[in-house]
Amino acid sequence: MKEKELRRSLAVLPIGTVMRLTNLSARQIRYYEEQQLVTPKRNEGNRRMYSLNDIDRLLEIRDFLDEGINMAGIKHIYDEKARKEAQKKAQLEKPLTDRDVRKILRDEFMSVSGLVREDEVSFKHNKNF
DNA sequence: TTTCTGACA
DNA sequence: TGTCAGTA
């Protein structure tokens, strides 16, 4: 599934195409870029080139706006998303702490002993386990 | 022709 | 946001 992601991130669409695909004006699309909501690549002639991911992003922004969310609100949403992903990634790269291990063992014990339902076990199993 | 930046309403 | 100007 790596090939698909790579294609989706290829910036090949000029702003004119993006306008038609998103129903947004060039003015709006450029403004959202100023607000750091999208970061299109630039070609040799300083032309903005968008990827399919950028299109999705713009469509999402348009929906948020329709729902009455302002620029600050949308920025906050993406900032939070980025913050959480960064945190998750950092956590995955760290070895388990003693506290984590104890929690895993306790949860396993609780689960096996039938004292709690499986879906109530708080530990979220991952590759590290 | 299309897009870019800057600026004014 | 829309729109106009002067470019590339």
GROMACS .gro file of C-alpha atoms (C1' of nucleotides) in nm:
model
  146
    1MET     CA    1   0.000   0.000   0.000
    2LYS     CA    2   0.304   0.226  -0.014
    3GLU     CA    3   0.273   0.282  -0.387
    4LYS     CA    4  -0.077   0.420  -0.349
    5GLU     CA    5   0.023   0.673  -0.084
    6LEU     CA    6   0.313   0.785  -0.299
    7ARG     CA    7   0.084   0.855  -0.594
    8ARG     CA    8  -0.165   1.040  -0.378
    9SER     CA    9   0.111   1.269  -0.258
   10LEU     CA   10   0.239   1.348  -0.607
   11ALA     CA   11   0.179   1.717  -0.679
   12VAL     CA   12   0.062   1.729  -1.040
   13LEU     CA   13  -0.251   1.945  -1.042
   14PRO     CA   14  -0.247   2.317  -1.129
   15ILE     CA   15  -0.472   2.553  -0.933
   16GLY     CA   16  -0.721   2.575  -1.220
   17THR     CA   17  -0.798   2.203  -1.190
   18VAL     CA   18  -0.815   2.226  -0.813
   19MET     CA   19  -1.069   2.505  -0.843
   20ARG     CA   20  -1.303   2.282  -1.045
   21LEU     CA   21  -1.245   1.978  -0.824
   22THR     CA   22  -1.316   2.165  -0.500
   23ASN     CA   23  -1.548   2.443  -0.611
   24LEU     CA   24  -1.321   2.688  -0.430
   25SER     CA   25  -1.193   3.013  -0.584
   26ALA     CA   26  -0.823   3.058  -0.656
   27ARG     CA   27  -0.835   3.338  -0.400
   28GLN     CA   28  -0.960   3.102  -0.132
   29ILE     CA   29  -0.716   2.825  -0.220
   30ARG     CA   30  -0.422   3.067  -0.200
   31TYR     CA   31  -0.552   3.213   0.122
   32TYR     CA   32  -0.572   2.869   0.285
   33GLU     CA   33  -0.211   2.819   0.187
   34GLU     CA   34  -0.120   3.145   0.361
   35GLN     CA   35  -0.291   3.006   0.667
   36GLN     CA   36  -0.074   2.694   0.646
   37LEU     CA   37  -0.377   2.469   0.594
   38VAL     CA   38  -0.230   2.328   0.272
   39THR     CA   39   0.127   2.332   0.140
   40PRO     CA   40   0.131   2.274  -0.236
   41LYS     CA   41   0.461   2.226  -0.418
   42ARG     CA   42   0.586   2.476  -0.678
   43ASN     CA   43   0.698   2.392  -1.028
   44GLU     CA   44   0.976   2.552  -1.235
   45GLY     CA   45   0.762   2.856  -1.306
   46ASN     CA   46   0.659   2.916  -0.945
   47ARG     CA   47   0.320   2.763  -1.023
   48ARG     CA   48   0.140   2.589  -0.736
   49MET     CA   49   0.107   2.213  -0.793
   50TYR     CA   50  -0.139   2.014  -0.583
   51SER     CA   51  -0.157   1.643  -0.498
   52LEU     CA   52  -0.467   1.430  -0.445
   53ASN     CA   53  -0.400   1.456  -0.073
   54ASP     CA   54  -0.412   1.833  -0.107
   55ILE     CA   55  -0.748   1.799  -0.281
   56ASP     CA   56  -0.885   1.592   0.005
   57ARG     CA   57  -0.749   1.846   0.249
   58LEU     CA   58  -0.917   2.134   0.067
   59LEU     CA   59  -1.248   1.948   0.045
   60GLU     CA   60  -1.225   1.884   0.418
   61ILE     CA   61  -1.153   2.250   0.484
   62ARG     CA   62  -1.451   2.347   0.272
   63ASP     CA   63  -1.674   2.115   0.475
   64PHE     CA   64  -1.544   2.256   0.805
   65LEU     CA   65  -1.617   2.605   0.679
   66ASP     CA   66  -1.967   2.501   0.576
   67GLU     CA   67  -2.017   2.374   0.929
   68GLY     CA   68  -1.938   2.720   1.056
   69ILE     CA   69  -1.586   2.654   1.180
   70ASN     CA   70  -1.348   2.949   1.135
   71MET     CA   71  -0.983   2.951   1.024
   72ALA     CA   72  -0.854   2.940   1.380
   73GLY     CA   73  -1.075   2.642   1.454
   74ILE     CA   74  -0.958   2.450   1.149
   75LYS     CA   75  -0.596   2.528   1.228
   76HIS     CA   76  -0.653   2.396   1.578
   77ILE     CA   77  -0.801   2.073   1.442
   78TYR     CA   78  -0.497   2.007   1.224
   79ASP     CA   79  -0.254   2.113   1.494
   80GLU     CA   80  -0.413   1.867   1.735
   81LYS     CA   81  -0.406   1.591   1.476
   82ALA     CA   82  -0.038   1.653   1.408
   83ARG     CA   83   0.039   1.671   1.779
   84LYS     CA   84  -0.133   1.340   1.854
   85GLU     CA   85   0.035   1.161   1.566
   86ALA     CA   86   0.374   1.290   1.670
   87GLN     CA   87   0.309   1.171   2.021
   88LYS     CA   88   0.193   0.829   1.905
   89LYS     CA   89   0.497   0.789   1.684
   90ALA     CA   90   0.731   0.889   1.964
   91GLN     CA   91   0.561   0.640   2.194
   92LEU     CA   92   0.598   0.355   1.947
   93GLU     CA   93   0.969   0.413   1.921
   94LYS     CA   94   1.025   0.407   2.294
   95PRO     CA   95   1.081   0.080   2.480
   96LEU     CA   96   0.817  -0.012   2.735
   97THR     CA   97   0.867   0.138   3.078
   98ASP     CA   98   0.838  -0.068   3.395
   99ARG     CA   99   0.504   0.101   3.452
  100ASP     CA  100   0.383  -0.012   3.110
  101VAL     CA  101   0.494  -0.369   3.174
  102ARG     CA  102   0.318  -0.382   3.510
  103LYS     CA  103   0.004  -0.245   3.349
  104ILE     CA  104   0.015  -0.505   3.075
  105LEU     CA  105   0.062  -0.789   3.321
  106ARG     CA  106  -0.216  -0.661   3.543
  107ASP     CA  107  -0.456  -0.619   3.251
  108GLU     CA  108  -0.373  -0.966   3.122
  109PHE     CA  109  -0.432  -1.112   3.465
  110MET     CA  110  -0.763  -0.930   3.504
  111SER     CA  111  -0.869  -1.047   3.161
  112VAL     CA  112  -0.768  -1.411   3.206
  113SER     CA  113  -0.918  -1.432   3.553
  114GLY     CA  114  -1.249  -1.320   3.415
  115LEU     CA  115  -1.279  -1.030   3.656
  116VAL     CA  116  -1.347  -0.788   3.374
  117ARG     CA  117  -1.474  -0.815   3.021
  118GLU     CA  118  -1.213  -0.827   2.745
  119ASP     CA  119  -1.329  -0.494   2.606
  120GLU     CA  120  -1.281  -0.327   2.942
  121VAL     CA  121  -0.910  -0.403   2.952
  122SER     CA  122  -0.757  -0.060   2.922
  123PHE     CA  123  -0.427  -0.156   2.768
  124LYS     CA  124  -0.426  -0.123   2.392
  125HIS     CA  125  -0.231  -0.411   2.241
  126ASN     CA  126   0.033  -0.312   1.988
  127LYS     CA  127   0.332  -0.452   1.801
  128ASN     CA  128   0.549  -0.410   2.107
  129PHE     CA  129   0.360  -0.679   2.287
  130DT     C1'  130  -0.395   3.135  -2.160
  131DT     C1'  131  -0.313   3.053  -1.694
  132DT     C1'  132  -0.117   3.170  -1.268
  133DC     C1'  133   0.140   3.483  -0.943
  134DT     C1'  134   0.188   3.868  -0.599
  135DG     C1'  135   0.020   4.275  -0.404
  136DA     C1'  136  -0.341   4.586  -0.303
  137DC     C1'  137  -0.797   4.792  -0.239
  138DA     C1'  138  -1.284   4.761  -0.125
  139DT     C1'  139  -1.349   3.720  -0.050
  140DG     C1'  140  -1.384   3.940  -0.513
  141DT     C1'  141  -1.137   4.180  -0.838
  142DC     C1'  142  -0.798   4.458  -1.086
  143DA     C1'  143  -0.311   4.542  -1.239
  144DG     C1'  144   0.125   4.407  -1.438
  145DT     C1'  145   0.414   3.987  -1.488
  146DA     C1'  146   0.622   3.548  -1.613
   0.00000   0.00000   0.00000
